[in-house]
Structure formats: structure tokens, C-alpha cells
């Protein structure tokens, strides 16, 4: 296509649309699937040069408007870009940088630079134009990116950034807040939701606002507890004991740290010996940790978990207790299981036999 023929085609298409007062460019006559996004204020990097896989950028910031749409396959990449260049020339824009296909450098580097505002399909080489204009209130920057998929479509994405000072008066600080004492978050008592025939263990109470979702007492059993973690896995120790296992559902107002710290403080008041403690990913895979202890607990996330094991000595036999607290993916607490294990010996005379 000769230069005169191309320019004629450009102006034919240009006359088919008109820009509204709220947008820099109008819409192509055959545009489909239009999308728009506005951002009050954001930084944005304009590409100013490409040297292989190296990009030079100009940091700008301001109010951003993003448009995207799809054109039929009949709209070539050259035709689309030349339409925009013709309009930019009309409004005396300064072309900061432009490139097409291989001249735009490594498509993966380009993708990483333009994301997330502009989506680059690395399977198809595209064209990029960055321009600077002068508006009534300051500089306006325009970025155009398009790529063509043979026999399918041409996709166009536009970014218009209006340079404005960063708006730092959107919120108001309240100095009076600094003059008041910290206010505790109100936590509702939910004991009425306790599982039937359940109760706190006499040794350890509950966090206010929690309720018992599972309760189990066994007169004598073998309980695995974790005493360490090594490269070989969890180091467990079986305890022959009377077991009380209580699972508490925790209010979302607590943090996992507050829950674990309160149980640690309670253990300290009892002068209990800390046998083992781990938190977060240091505890390993949460599903494997739960399995190693034989617990019936929801699997949540490796990052939000805390396990503590304590020991108390008493004349009638040692007492161990452990606390396993879990949180959900957003950090809010889920379930906390408390187990109290009172060491004892097996009574093996419960089954009556008749030797005769």
C-alpha cells in the first residue's frame, strides 16, 4: 500500500468516529467488547527507548483512564496505529516513543513492563506508541498498544494519564483519638453454643467469646504429642494418659498471636515446663502436623498455625497439655484445640474372667 493510499484510508476511518469530552479518542466503527477502567491516581512508566531486552522508561503519575476493545481481522496493525498517529498529529502531540513488532524488543520484557495496565500477548508481536500532550491543567500522556492475530482479530488497549498532583487531602486525621485510652474490641459470649455435654478442663479456661465445637474424654489411651521437628519429620512421643480434648471455635476479633500468647501466659502462671513450640511454616505442613497428633481438625494453611506442648509435675503423675491453634488464609483465627493428658497406668482388671 503506497503512502498516499494509506493516508487516504487513515482519514476515511478517522471521520467515522468522534471523541467525547470525557475521552481522548473516539471508537473505531467496528469495535467490539469495549471495556473501561478509571483509577483516581497512580504511577505509570512510559517506555522511551528499547535496546534488545533493555527498556528505558519515564515515570509519570496522575489520573488514569484505561480502554480496550477488539477489531475485526480486516484492521491491520499498521492501519490501527496510523489512525492514532494521525489524530495525535492533529492535536500537536509529541511522540515520546513508538515501535512496531521486532523493534519493540523482547515481548516478555515488554509484557512485564506494561502489566497489569496493558496485556501483552507474547505469541503475537504488537505495536506501541507513547505520546505527550498539553492540556489546560497540565501534561496529558497517551499510550496505545495493539496486537494482531491473523484470521482472528486486532486488539487495542489505550491508557490516558492526566498529570495531577497526588491528592493527599482525601482523608482527615482525628487528633482527638490520641487523647483517649485504647478501647478493647467487644467480644460476645458464646458459651450457649457449646457442644452438648462439654465443659472447659479445670486446668485451663477458654478465650472469652470462644465456644466448644468438639469435646472428647477418654479414660485411658495413647496420645501422640510432638516434641520436635527434624529433616526426617516430626518427632512424636506417645503418652499413656487420660485424655481430654477440646476444640474451640475462636472469634475473628482475635489474632493467632493473641490466642497463642494467652495460652503461653496461662502455662507460665502454672509454672509449666515448655517442651516444644513452633509457629507458622516452622511447624511444617499443617495437614501432616495434624495427622502426626491424631487430631480431627480442619486443614487451613501452613502460615497460620501455632503448636505448644507443656509439662507439669505432680505427685499423682505428670500432666501434659498442648495447644494447637490455626488460622484461615486471611489470617483470622479458626479452631484451637486444647488437649490435657494426665499420665496414668493401664487398669487391666476391667474385664472379668471366670477361670472355672
mmCIF file of C-alpha atoms in Angstrom:
data_model
loop_
_atom_site.group_PDB
_atom_site.id
_atom_site.type_symbol
_atom_site.label_atom_id
_atom_site.label_comp_id
_atom_site.label_asym_id
_atom_site.label_seq_id
_atom_site.Cartn_x
_atom_site.Cartn_y
_atom_site.Cartn_z
ATOM 1 C CA UNK A 1 0.000 0.000 0.000
ATOM 2 C CA UNK A 2 1.503 3.349 -1.030
ATOM 3 C CA UNK A 3 1.822 6.265 1.374
ATOM 4 C CA UNK A 4 -0.982 8.313 -0.259
ATOM 5 C CA UNK A 5 -3.318 5.314 -0.336
ATOM 6 C CA UNK A 6 -2.562 4.564 3.325
ATOM 7 C CA UNK A 7 -3.194 8.161 4.390
ATOM 8 C CA UNK A 8 -6.498 8.183 2.499
ATOM 9 C CA UNK A 9 -7.564 5.038 4.352
ATOM 10 C CA UNK A 10 -6.498 6.624 7.633
ATOM 11 C CA UNK A 11 -8.635 9.726 7.177
ATOM 12 C CA UNK A 12 -11.604 7.699 5.954
ATOM 13 C CA UNK A 13 -11.576 5.756 9.184
ATOM 14 C CA UNK A 14 -10.913 8.862 11.284
ATOM 15 C CA UNK A 15 -14.063 10.540 10.034
ATOM 16 C CA UNK A 16 -16.096 7.551 11.194
ATOM 17 C CA UNK A 17 -15.790 8.457 14.864
ATOM 18 C CA UNK A 18 -15.754 11.467 17.124
ATOM 19 C CA UNK A 19 -14.312 11.722 20.602
ATOM 20 C CA UNK A 20 -16.483 12.672 23.550
ATOM 21 C CA UNK A 21 -15.460 15.274 26.125
ATOM 22 C CA UNK A 22 -14.596 12.545 28.626
ATOM 23 C CA UNK A 23 -12.212 10.572 26.360
ATOM 24 C CA UNK A 24 -9.131 11.461 24.333
ATOM 25 C CA UNK A 25 -10.035 9.229 21.377
ATOM 26 C CA UNK A 26 -13.268 8.087 19.829
ATOM 27 C CA UNK A 27 -14.095 4.486 18.998
ATOM 28 C CA UNK A 28 -13.478 2.613 15.765
ATOM 29 C CA UNK A 29 -16.740 1.897 13.874
ATOM 30 C CA UNK A 30 -16.351 -1.909 14.112
ATOM 31 C CA UNK A 31 -15.067 -2.056 17.708
ATOM 32 C CA UNK A 32 -16.400 -4.884 19.878
ATOM 33 C CA UNK A 33 -16.208 -5.812 23.569
ATOM 34 C CA UNK A 34 -15.300 -2.347 24.857
ATOM 35 C CA UNK A 35 -14.039 -2.119 28.436
ATOM 36 C CA UNK A 36 -13.131 0.865 30.578
ATOM 37 C CA UNK A 37 -11.377 1.312 33.905
ATOM 38 C CA UNK A 38 -10.579 4.523 35.773
ATOM 39 C CA UNK A 39 -8.021 4.976 38.542
ATOM 40 C CA UNK A 40 -8.071 8.090 40.679
ATOM 41 C CA UNK A 41 -4.277 8.396 40.939
ATOM 42 C CA UNK A 42 -1.452 6.014 40.090
ATOM 43 C CA UNK A 43 2.179 5.956 38.956
ATOM 44 C CA UNK A 44 2.815 4.792 35.399
ATOM 45 C CA UNK A 45 6.005 4.243 33.378
ATOM 46 C CA UNK A 46 6.176 5.392 29.755
ATOM 47 C CA UNK A 47 8.615 3.464 27.592
ATOM 48 C CA UNK A 48 11.023 5.920 25.962
ATOM 49 C CA UNK A 49 13.565 3.575 24.342
ATOM 50 C CA UNK A 50 14.181 -0.119 23.612
ATOM 51 C CA UNK A 51 17.580 -1.767 23.303
ATOM 52 C CA UNK A 52 17.094 -5.528 22.933
ATOM 53 C CA UNK A 53 15.837 -6.696 26.309
ATOM 54 C CA UNK A 54 16.559 -3.341 27.978
ATOM 55 C CA UNK A 55 13.847 -0.700 28.309
ATOM 56 C CA UNK A 56 14.190 2.955 29.250
ATOM 57 C CA UNK A 57 11.160 4.452 30.984
ATOM 58 C CA UNK A 58 9.821 7.825 32.060
ATOM 59 C CA UNK A 59 7.943 7.679 35.394
ATOM 60 C CA UNK A 60 4.758 9.760 35.376
ATOM 61 C CA UNK A 61 1.715 9.791 37.633
ATOM 62 C CA UNK A 62 -1.814 11.082 37.653
ATOM 63 C CA UNK A 63 -5.435 10.208 36.898
ATOM 64 C CA UNK A 64 -5.560 7.159 34.635
ATOM 65 C CA UNK A 65 -8.231 6.013 32.191
ATOM 66 C CA UNK A 66 -7.861 2.649 30.508
ATOM 67 C CA UNK A 67 -9.832 1.493 27.451
ATOM 68 C CA UNK A 68 -9.678 -1.726 25.480
ATOM 69 C CA UNK A 69 -11.613 -3.191 22.565
ATOM 70 C CA UNK A 70 -11.379 -5.676 19.732
ATOM 71 C CA UNK A 71 -11.459 -5.058 15.980
ATOM 72 C CA UNK A 72 -12.108 -7.482 13.115
ATOM 73 C CA UNK A 73 -9.153 -9.164 11.431
ATOM 74 C CA UNK A 74 -9.513 -6.784 8.466
ATOM 75 C CA UNK A 75 -7.991 -3.983 10.569
ATOM 76 C CA UNK A 76 -4.251 -4.399 10.188
ATOM 77 C CA UNK A 77 -1.850 -3.347 12.915
ATOM 78 C CA UNK A 78 -0.428 -0.654 10.642
ATOM 79 C CA UNK A 79 -3.857 0.788 9.888
ATOM 80 C CA UNK A 80 -4.815 0.980 13.560
ATOM 81 C CA UNK A 81 -1.574 2.608 14.698
ATOM 82 C CA UNK A 82 -1.558 5.083 11.791
ATOM 83 C CA UNK A 83 -5.078 6.171 12.728
ATOM 84 C CA UNK A 84 -3.894 7.092 16.195
ATOM 85 C CA UNK A 85 -0.714 8.748 14.899
ATOM 86 C CA UNK A 86 -2.792 10.878 12.538
ATOM 87 C CA UNK A 87 -5.025 12.042 15.376
ATOM 88 C CA UNK A 88 -2.061 12.710 17.641
ATOM 89 C CA UNK A 89 -0.514 14.857 14.908
ATOM 90 C CA UNK A 90 -3.762 16.830 14.622
ATOM 91 C CA UNK A 91 -3.676 17.777 18.276
ATOM 92 C CA UNK A 92 0.055 18.623 18.226
ATOM 93 C CA UNK A 93 1.132 15.689 20.381
ATOM 94 C CA UNK A 94 4.803 14.971 20.968
ATOM 95 C CA UNK A 95 5.594 11.332 20.166
ATOM 96 C CA UNK A 96 7.759 10.215 23.061
ATOM 97 C CA UNK A 97 8.399 6.755 21.595
ATOM 98 C CA UNK A 98 6.945 4.331 19.097
ATOM 99 C CA UNK A 99 7.849 0.850 17.937
ATOM 100 C CA UNK A 100 6.304 -1.971 15.969
ATOM 101 C CA UNK A 101 6.830 -5.732 16.147
ATOM 102 C CA UNK A 102 10.540 -6.719 16.497
ATOM 103 C CA UNK A 103 11.519 -3.083 17.148
ATOM 104 C CA UNK A 104 9.600 -3.298 20.458
ATOM 105 C CA UNK A 105 12.262 -5.691 21.800
ATOM 106 C CA UNK A 106 11.751 -8.822 23.876
ATOM 107 C CA UNK A 107 7.961 -9.391 24.145
ATOM 108 C CA UNK A 108 8.339 -10.939 27.605
ATOM 109 C CA UNK A 109 10.226 -7.899 28.912
ATOM 110 C CA UNK A 110 7.567 -5.688 27.321
ATOM 111 C CA UNK A 111 4.808 -7.745 28.955
ATOM 112 C CA UNK A 112 6.363 -7.415 32.420
ATOM 113 C CA UNK A 113 6.808 -3.677 31.975
ATOM 114 C CA UNK A 114 3.269 -2.938 30.798
ATOM 115 C CA UNK A 115 1.425 -5.302 33.151
ATOM 116 C CA UNK A 116 -1.099 -5.040 34.669
ATOM 117 C CA UNK A 117 -2.481 -1.988 32.860
ATOM 118 C CA UNK A 118 -1.766 -3.356 29.395
ATOM 119 C CA UNK A 119 -1.890 -7.026 28.437
ATOM 120 C CA UNK A 120 0.791 -8.197 26.019
ATOM 121 C CA UNK A 121 0.203 -11.477 24.194
ATOM 122 C CA UNK A 122 3.766 -12.738 23.714
ATOM 123 C CA UNK A 123 2.570 -15.050 20.932
ATOM 124 C CA UNK A 124 1.947 -12.069 18.642
ATOM 125 C CA UNK A 125 4.186 -9.076 18.027
ATOM 126 C CA UNK A 126 2.463 -5.753 18.555
ATOM 127 C CA UNK A 127 2.900 -2.013 18.219
ATOM 128 C CA UNK A 128 3.400 0.612 20.930
ATOM 129 C CA UNK A 129 3.029 4.395 20.886
ATOM 130 C CA UNK A 130 3.640 6.807 23.782
ATOM 131 C CA UNK A 131 2.754 10.475 23.323
ATOM 132 C CA UNK A 132 2.761 13.638 25.392
ATOM 133 C CA UNK A 133 0.138 16.383 25.036
ATOM 134 C CA UNK A 134 -0.502 19.694 26.723
ATOM 135 C CA UNK A 135 -3.855 20.033 28.449
ATOM 136 C CA UNK A 136 -5.471 23.043 30.067
ATOM 137 C CA UNK A 137 -4.416 21.814 33.530
ATOM 138 C CA UNK A 138 -1.070 20.217 32.687
ATOM 139 C CA UNK A 139 0.548 17.417 30.724
ATOM 140 C CA UNK A 140 -1.502 14.516 29.375
ATOM 141 C CA UNK A 141 0.130 11.235 28.333
ATOM 142 C CA UNK A 142 -1.313 8.715 25.925
ATOM 143 C CA UNK A 143 -0.183 5.129 25.446
ATOM 144 C CA UNK A 144 -1.507 2.921 22.646
ATOM 145 C CA UNK A 145 -0.733 -0.784 22.384
ATOM 146 C CA UNK A 146 -2.189 -3.126 19.773
ATOM 147 C CA UNK A 147 -1.504 -6.624 18.500
ATOM 148 C CA UNK A 148 -2.923 -8.528 15.543
ATOM 149 C CA UNK A 149 -3.866 -12.202 15.481
ATOM 150 C CA UNK A 150 -4.061 -13.415 11.907
ATOM 151 C CA UNK A 151 -7.540 -14.504 10.775
ATOM 152 C CA UNK A 152 -8.935 -13.681 14.224
ATOM 153 C CA UNK A 153 -8.842 -10.099 15.478
ATOM 154 C CA UNK A 154 -6.833 -6.997 16.350
ATOM 155 C CA UNK A 155 -6.844 -5.969 20.000
ATOM 156 C CA UNK A 156 -6.320 -2.366 21.043
ATOM 157 C CA UNK A 157 -5.578 -1.009 24.528
ATOM 158 C CA UNK A 158 -5.366 2.661 25.425
ATOM 159 C CA UNK A 159 -4.093 4.404 28.521
ATOM 160 C CA UNK A 160 -4.669 8.112 29.080
ATOM 161 C CA UNK A 161 -2.918 9.658 32.053
ATOM 162 C CA UNK A 162 -3.694 13.213 33.151
ATOM 163 C CA UNK A 163 -0.875 14.646 35.261
ATOM 164 C CA UNK A 164 -2.257 15.960 38.529
ATOM 165 C CA UNK A 165 -0.703 16.484 41.972
ATOM 166 C CA UNK A 166 -1.180 13.461 44.186
ATOM 167 C CA UNK A 167 -4.458 14.072 46.069
ATOM 168 C CA UNK A 168 -3.417 13.878 49.705
ATOM 169 C CA UNK A 169 -6.488 15.530 51.222
ATOM 170 C CA UNK A 170 -8.908 12.622 50.713
ATOM 171 C CA UNK A 171 -8.960 11.582 54.364
ATOM 172 C CA UNK A 172 -8.950 13.516 57.607
ATOM 173 C CA UNK A 173 -6.913 12.665 60.693
ATOM 174 C CA UNK A 174 -8.536 12.920 64.114
ATOM 175 C CA UNK A 175 -6.019 14.209 66.718
ATOM 176 C CA UNK A 176 -8.599 13.652 69.496
ATOM 177 C CA UNK A 177 -8.072 9.899 69.048
ATOM 178 C CA UNK A 178 -4.589 10.258 70.528
ATOM 179 C CA UNK A 179 -6.031 11.644 73.784
ATOM 180 C CA UNK A 180 -8.143 8.573 74.611
ATOM 181 C CA UNK A 181 -7.169 5.256 76.151
ATOM 182 C CA UNK A 182 -7.166 2.154 73.904
ATOM 183 C CA UNK A 183 -10.660 0.696 73.585
ATOM 184 C CA UNK A 184 -10.964 -3.095 73.663
ATOM 185 C CA UNK A 185 -12.921 -4.763 70.894
ATOM 186 C CA UNK A 186 -16.212 -6.054 72.269
ATOM 187 C CA UNK A 187 -16.421 -9.832 72.072
ATOM 188 C CA UNK A 188 -19.749 -11.587 72.530
ATOM 189 C CA UNK A 189 -20.032 -14.502 74.948
ATOM 190 C CA UNK A 190 -20.939 -17.669 73.012
ATOM 191 C CA UNK A 191 -20.892 -20.351 75.722
ATOM 192 C CA UNK A 192 -24.511 -21.147 74.851
ATOM 193 C CA UNK A 193 -23.225 -22.604 71.584
ATOM 194 C CA UNK A 194 -21.007 -25.168 73.328
ATOM 195 C CA UNK A 195 -21.286 -28.756 72.153
ATOM 196 C CA UNK A 196 -23.656 -30.832 74.282
ATOM 197 C CA UNK A 197 -22.175 -32.330 77.483
ATOM 198 C CA UNK A 198 -18.925 -30.385 77.042
ATOM 199 C CA UNK A 199 -17.024 -28.243 79.529
ATOM 200 C CA UNK A 200 -13.705 -26.457 79.945
ATOM 201 C CA UNK A 201 -10.983 -28.513 81.587
ATOM 202 C CA UNK A 202 -10.397 -27.484 85.236
ATOM 203 C CA UNK A 203 -6.719 -26.860 84.412
ATOM 204 C CA UNK A 204 -7.205 -24.371 81.546
ATOM 205 C CA UNK A 205 -10.032 -21.972 80.806
ATOM 206 C CA UNK A 206 -11.088 -20.610 77.446
ATOM 207 C CA UNK A 207 -10.524 -17.421 75.480
ATOM 208 C CA UNK A 208 -13.545 -15.133 76.016
ATOM 209 C CA UNK A 209 -16.002 -15.382 73.142
ATOM 210 C CA UNK A 210 -14.926 -18.854 72.034
ATOM 211 C CA UNK A 211 -17.221 -21.872 72.128
ATOM 212 C CA UNK A 212 -16.643 -25.629 72.188
ATOM 213 C CA UNK A 213 -17.285 -27.265 68.825
ATOM 214 C CA UNK A 214 -15.845 -30.691 69.739
ATOM 215 C CA UNK A 215 -15.377 -32.375 73.117
ATOM 216 C CA UNK A 216 -13.876 -35.766 73.866
ATOM 217 C CA UNK A 217 -12.787 -37.514 77.059
ATOM 218 C CA UNK A 218 -11.064 -40.902 77.125
ATOM 219 C CA UNK A 219 -10.320 -42.661 80.403
ATOM 220 C CA UNK A 220 -7.084 -44.209 79.117
ATOM 221 C CA UNK A 221 -5.433 -44.013 75.720
ATOM 222 C CA UNK A 222 -2.119 -43.499 73.962
ATOM 223 C CA UNK A 223 -1.750 -39.897 72.790
ATOM 224 C CA UNK A 224 0.971 -38.844 70.322
ATOM 225 C CA UNK A 225 2.474 -35.428 71.047
ATOM 226 C CA UNK A 226 5.113 -33.536 69.066
ATOM 227 C CA UNK A 227 8.395 -32.951 70.865
ATOM 228 C CA UNK A 228 10.414 -31.723 67.868
ATOM 229 C CA UNK A 229 10.811 -31.424 64.104
ATOM 230 C CA UNK A 230 13.843 -32.533 62.122
ATOM 231 C CA UNK A 231 14.719 -33.181 58.491
ATOM 232 C CA UNK A 232 13.382 -36.703 58.993
ATOM 233 C CA UNK A 233 9.976 -35.365 60.026
ATOM 234 C CA UNK A 234 8.012 -34.971 63.227
ATOM 235 C CA UNK A 235 9.420 -36.407 66.440
ATOM 236 C CA UNK A 236 6.439 -37.731 68.362
ATOM 237 C CA UNK A 237 6.226 -39.211 71.839
ATOM 238 C CA UNK A 238 3.321 -41.459 72.865
ATOM 239 C CA UNK A 239 1.795 -40.676 76.255
ATOM 240 C CA UNK A 240 -0.281 -43.229 78.170
ATOM 241 C CA UNK A 241 -2.833 -40.975 79.755
ATOM 242 C CA UNK A 242 -6.364 -39.929 80.476
ATOM 243 C CA UNK A 243 -7.186 -37.560 77.606
ATOM 244 C CA UNK A 244 -9.447 -34.528 77.497
ATOM 245 C CA UNK A 245 -9.586 -32.985 74.030
ATOM 246 C CA UNK A 246 -11.461 -29.716 73.490
ATOM 247 C CA UNK A 247 -11.740 -27.859 70.205
ATOM 248 C CA UNK A 248 -12.698 -24.189 70.475
ATOM 249 C CA UNK A 249 -14.050 -22.064 67.639
ATOM 250 C CA UNK A 250 -12.416 -18.658 68.011
ATOM 251 C CA UNK A 251 -13.911 -15.199 67.376
ATOM 252 C CA UNK A 252 -12.483 -13.376 64.366
ATOM 253 C CA UNK A 253 -11.609 -10.408 66.587
ATOM 254 C CA UNK A 254 -8.573 -12.303 67.914
ATOM 255 C CA UNK A 255 -5.285 -12.810 66.163
ATOM 256 C CA UNK A 256 -3.486 -16.131 66.223
ATOM 257 C CA UNK A 257 -0.669 -14.401 68.094
ATOM 258 C CA UNK A 258 -3.032 -13.210 70.849
ATOM 259 C CA UNK A 259 -4.529 -16.679 71.276
ATOM 260 C CA UNK A 260 -1.191 -18.484 71.487
ATOM 261 C CA UNK A 261 0.335 -15.823 73.744
ATOM 262 C CA UNK A 262 -2.570 -16.060 76.196
ATOM 263 C CA UNK A 263 -2.247 -19.836 76.492
ATOM 264 C CA UNK A 264 1.522 -19.442 76.944
ATOM 265 C CA UNK A 265 0.873 -16.886 79.713
ATOM 266 C CA UNK A 266 -1.543 -19.294 81.411
ATOM 267 C CA UNK A 267 1.084 -22.055 81.239
ATOM 268 C CA UNK A 268 3.631 -19.676 82.750
ATOM 269 C CA UNK A 269 1.287 -18.973 85.679
ATOM 270 C CA UNK A 270 1.125 -22.727 86.292
ATOM 271 C CA UNK A 271 4.957 -22.848 86.232
ATOM 272 C CA UNK A 272 4.667 -25.418 83.464
ATOM 273 C CA UNK A 273 7.754 -26.571 81.570
ATOM 274 C CA UNK A 274 7.772 -25.747 77.864
ATOM 275 C CA UNK A 275 8.607 -28.953 75.995
ATOM 276 C CA UNK A 276 8.196 -27.799 72.377
ATOM 277 C CA UNK A 277 6.905 -24.782 70.460
ATOM 278 C CA UNK A 278 6.676 -23.988 66.749
ATOM 279 C CA UNK A 279 4.758 -21.441 64.704
ATOM 280 C CA UNK A 280 3.898 -20.784 61.072
ATOM 281 C CA UNK A 281 5.884 -22.604 58.410
ATOM 282 C CA UNK A 282 8.361 -23.759 61.055
ATOM 283 C CA UNK A 283 5.648 -26.247 62.075
ATOM 284 C CA UNK A 284 5.801 -27.797 58.602
ATOM 285 C CA UNK A 285 2.810 -28.890 56.572
ATOM 286 C CA UNK A 286 -0.340 -28.351 58.620
ATOM 287 C CA UNK A 287 -2.033 -31.487 57.299
ATOM 288 C CA UNK A 288 0.972 -33.615 58.272
ATOM 289 C CA UNK A 289 1.203 -31.981 61.691
ATOM 290 C CA UNK A 290 -2.457 -32.676 62.389
ATOM 291 C CA UNK A 291 -2.019 -36.269 61.221
ATOM 292 C CA UNK A 292 1.034 -36.792 63.451
ATOM 293 C CA UNK A 293 -1.032 -35.849 66.524
ATOM 294 C CA UNK A 294 -4.106 -37.812 65.506
ATOM 295 C CA UNK A 295 -6.279 -34.694 65.617
ATOM 296 C CA UNK A 296 -9.665 -34.171 63.991
ATOM 297 C CA UNK A 297 -9.246 -30.589 62.851
ATOM 298 C CA UNK A 298 -9.871 -28.570 59.706
ATOM 299 C CA UNK A 299 -6.887 -28.169 57.419
ATOM 300 C CA UNK A 300 -6.215 -24.455 56.832
ATOM 301 C CA UNK A 301 -2.777 -23.069 55.988
ATOM 302 C CA UNK A 302 0.869 -23.654 56.884
ATOM 303 C CA UNK A 303 1.460 -19.950 57.513
ATOM 304 C CA UNK A 304 -1.181 -19.525 60.239
ATOM 305 C CA UNK A 305 -0.586 -22.201 62.853
ATOM 306 C CA UNK A 306 0.972 -22.447 66.295
ATOM 307 C CA UNK A 307 1.732 -25.546 68.400
ATOM 308 C CA UNK A 308 2.800 -25.584 72.063
ATOM 309 C CA UNK A 309 3.462 -28.522 74.393
ATOM 310 C CA UNK A 310 3.860 -28.114 78.170
ATOM 311 C CA UNK A 311 4.567 -30.435 81.096
ATOM 312 C CA UNK A 312 3.501 -30.229 84.749
ATOM 313 C CA UNK A 313 4.802 -32.446 87.531
ATOM 314 C CA UNK A 314 2.564 -33.604 90.347
ATOM 315 C CA UNK A 315 2.762 -36.386 92.934
ATOM 316 C CA UNK A 316 -0.090 -38.340 91.375
ATOM 317 C CA UNK A 317 1.519 -38.391 87.937
ATOM 318 C CA UNK A 318 2.742 -35.857 85.376
ATOM 319 C CA UNK A 319 0.326 -33.831 83.314
ATOM 320 C CA UNK A 320 0.997 -32.715 79.741
ATOM 321 C CA UNK A 321 -1.083 -30.250 77.792
ATOM 322 C CA UNK A 322 -0.734 -28.951 74.265
ATOM 323 C CA UNK A 323 -2.441 -26.202 72.301
ATOM 324 C CA UNK A 324 -2.745 -26.208 68.516
ATOM 325 C CA UNK A 325 -4.146 -23.004 67.022
ATOM 326 C CA UNK A 326 -4.933 -22.487 63.333
ATOM 327 C CA UNK A 327 -5.869 -19.510 61.187
ATOM 328 C CA UNK A 328 -7.511 -19.125 57.814
ATOM 329 C CA UNK A 329 -5.853 -17.844 54.652
ATOM 330 C CA UNK A 330 -6.702 -14.232 55.515
ATOM 331 C CA UNK A 331 -5.108 -14.559 58.961
ATOM 332 C CA UNK A 332 -8.313 -14.730 61.005
ATOM 333 C CA UNK A 333 -8.306 -17.492 63.631
ATOM 334 C CA UNK A 334 -10.169 -20.726 63.002
ATOM 335 C CA UNK A 335 -10.061 -23.560 65.545
ATOM 336 C CA UNK A 336 -7.850 -24.016 68.590
ATOM 337 C CA UNK A 337 -7.552 -27.493 70.080
ATOM 338 C CA UNK A 338 -6.544 -27.933 73.720
ATOM 339 C CA UNK A 339 -5.533 -31.388 74.956
ATOM 340 C CA UNK A 340 -4.861 -32.262 78.594
ATOM 341 C CA UNK A 341 -3.117 -35.621 79.165
ATOM 342 C CA UNK A 342 -2.958 -36.960 82.727
ATOM 343 C CA UNK A 343 -0.388 -39.752 82.782
ATOM 344 C CA UNK A 344 -1.625 -42.961 84.350
ATOM 345 C CA UNK A 345 -1.172 -46.711 84.216
ATOM 346 C CA UNK A 346 -3.484 -49.106 82.466
ATOM 347 C CA UNK A 347 -6.048 -50.767 84.709
ATOM 348 C CA UNK A 348 -6.024 -54.238 83.247
ATOM 349 C CA UNK A 349 -8.617 -55.815 85.559
ATOM 350 C CA UNK A 350 -11.701 -54.312 83.930
ATOM 351 C CA UNK A 351 -12.583 -57.476 82.061
ATOM 352 C CA UNK A 352 -13.908 -60.102 84.470
ATOM 353 C CA UNK A 353 -12.916 -63.662 83.711
ATOM 354 C CA UNK A 354 -14.033 -66.931 85.219
ATOM 355 C CA UNK A 355 -11.140 -69.405 85.394
ATOM 356 C CA UNK A 356 -13.565 -72.198 86.160
#
